Tab-separated table of C-alpha atoms in Angstrom:
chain	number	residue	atom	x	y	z
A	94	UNK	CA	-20.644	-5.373	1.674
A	95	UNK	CA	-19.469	-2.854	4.389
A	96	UNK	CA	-18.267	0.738	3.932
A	97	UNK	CA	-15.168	2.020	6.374
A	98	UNK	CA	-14.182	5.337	5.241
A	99	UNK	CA	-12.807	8.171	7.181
A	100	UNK	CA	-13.886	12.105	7.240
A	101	UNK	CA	-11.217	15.180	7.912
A	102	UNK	CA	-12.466	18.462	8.751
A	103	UNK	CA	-11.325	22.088	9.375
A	104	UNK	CA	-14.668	24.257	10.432
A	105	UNK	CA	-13.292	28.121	10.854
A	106	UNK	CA	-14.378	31.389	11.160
A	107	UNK	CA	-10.947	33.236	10.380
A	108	UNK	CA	-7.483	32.513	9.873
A	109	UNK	CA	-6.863	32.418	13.389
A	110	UNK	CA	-5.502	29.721	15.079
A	111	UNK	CA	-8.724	30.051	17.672
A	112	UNK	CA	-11.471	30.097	15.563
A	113	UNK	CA	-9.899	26.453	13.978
A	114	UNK	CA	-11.567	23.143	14.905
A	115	UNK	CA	-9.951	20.180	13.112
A	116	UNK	CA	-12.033	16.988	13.481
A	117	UNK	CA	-11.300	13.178	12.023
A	118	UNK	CA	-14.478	10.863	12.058
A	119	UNK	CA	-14.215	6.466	11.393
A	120	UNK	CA	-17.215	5.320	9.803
A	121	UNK	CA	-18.864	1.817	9.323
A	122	UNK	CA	-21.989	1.152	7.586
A	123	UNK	CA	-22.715	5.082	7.292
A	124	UNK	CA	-22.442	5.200	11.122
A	125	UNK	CA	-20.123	7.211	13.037
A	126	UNK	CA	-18.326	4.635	15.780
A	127	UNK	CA	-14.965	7.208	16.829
A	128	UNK	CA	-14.522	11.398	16.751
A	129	UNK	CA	-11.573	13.195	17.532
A	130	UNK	CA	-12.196	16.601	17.508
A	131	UNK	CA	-9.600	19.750	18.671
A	132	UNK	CA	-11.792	21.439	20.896
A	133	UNK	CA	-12.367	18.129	22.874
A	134	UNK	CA	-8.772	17.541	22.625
A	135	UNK	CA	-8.689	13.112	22.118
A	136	UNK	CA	-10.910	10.611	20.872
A	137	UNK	CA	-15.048	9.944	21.425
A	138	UNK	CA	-16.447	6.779	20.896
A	139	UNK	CA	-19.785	6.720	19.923
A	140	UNK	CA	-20.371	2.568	20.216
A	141	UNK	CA	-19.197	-0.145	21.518
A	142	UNK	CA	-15.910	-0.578	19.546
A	143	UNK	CA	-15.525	3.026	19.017
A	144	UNK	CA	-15.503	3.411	22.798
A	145	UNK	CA	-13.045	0.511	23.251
A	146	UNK	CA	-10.888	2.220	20.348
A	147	UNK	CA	-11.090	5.743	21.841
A	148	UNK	CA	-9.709	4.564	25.503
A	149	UNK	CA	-6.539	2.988	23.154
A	150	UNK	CA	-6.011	5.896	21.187
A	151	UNK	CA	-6.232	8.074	24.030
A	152	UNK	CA	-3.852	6.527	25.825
A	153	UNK	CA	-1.280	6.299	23.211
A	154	UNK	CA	0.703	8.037	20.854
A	155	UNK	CA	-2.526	8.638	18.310
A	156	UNK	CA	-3.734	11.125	20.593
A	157	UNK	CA	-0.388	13.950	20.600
A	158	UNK	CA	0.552	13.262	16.761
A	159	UNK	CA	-3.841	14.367	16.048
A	160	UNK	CA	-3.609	17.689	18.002
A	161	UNK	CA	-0.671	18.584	16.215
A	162	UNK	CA	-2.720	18.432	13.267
A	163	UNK	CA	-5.070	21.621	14.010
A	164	UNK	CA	-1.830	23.588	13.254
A	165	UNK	CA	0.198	21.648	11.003
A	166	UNK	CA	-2.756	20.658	8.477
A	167	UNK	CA	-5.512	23.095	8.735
A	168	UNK	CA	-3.563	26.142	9.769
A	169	UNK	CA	-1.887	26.495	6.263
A	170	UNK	CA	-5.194	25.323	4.663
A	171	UNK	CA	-7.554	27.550	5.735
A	172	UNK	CA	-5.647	30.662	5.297
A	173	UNK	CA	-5.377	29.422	1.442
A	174	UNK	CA	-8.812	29.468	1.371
A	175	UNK	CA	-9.416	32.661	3.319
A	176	UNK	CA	-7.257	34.415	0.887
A	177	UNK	CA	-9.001	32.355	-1.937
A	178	UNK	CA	-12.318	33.504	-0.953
A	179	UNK	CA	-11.302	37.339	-0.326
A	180	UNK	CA	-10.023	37.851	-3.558
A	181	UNK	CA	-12.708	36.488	-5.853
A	182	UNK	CA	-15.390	38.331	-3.425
């Protein structure tokens, strides 16, 4: 069978809105095809249909609604965890 599956990520190194890079990765068959990462700011295709994908998301709506989601979704997260860590250390 094939595997799709889909990977979220907020990598920090403080609360700060700066130090914040939110990524979303596609996956087929254990290989990466399409990134979006913050610090790029839109979608990287890494074959042939995640290229083709990436030029589509890129150019529409996709693109705006996953930027806003460095703020909205791992803004909030991270300083849970930040607090989290700091007071069980």
């Amino acid at each position: 069978g094939f595997l799709h599956y889909v990977v979220t990520d907020c990598e920090f190194n403080s609360s700060k809105l700066n130090d914040i890079e939110y990524t979303e990765s596609f996956y087929y068959n254990k290989l990466e095809i399409i990134r979006f990462s913050s610090s790029v700011g839109k979608y990287v295709g890494y074959t042939e249909v995640g290229i083709k994908n990436a030029e589509r998301l890129n150019n529409g709506p996709e693109v705006i609604a996953r930027r806003a989601q460095k703020e909205s979704y791992c803004l909030s997260n991270v300083g849970i965890d930040v607090e989290s860590a700091l007071t069980k250390s």
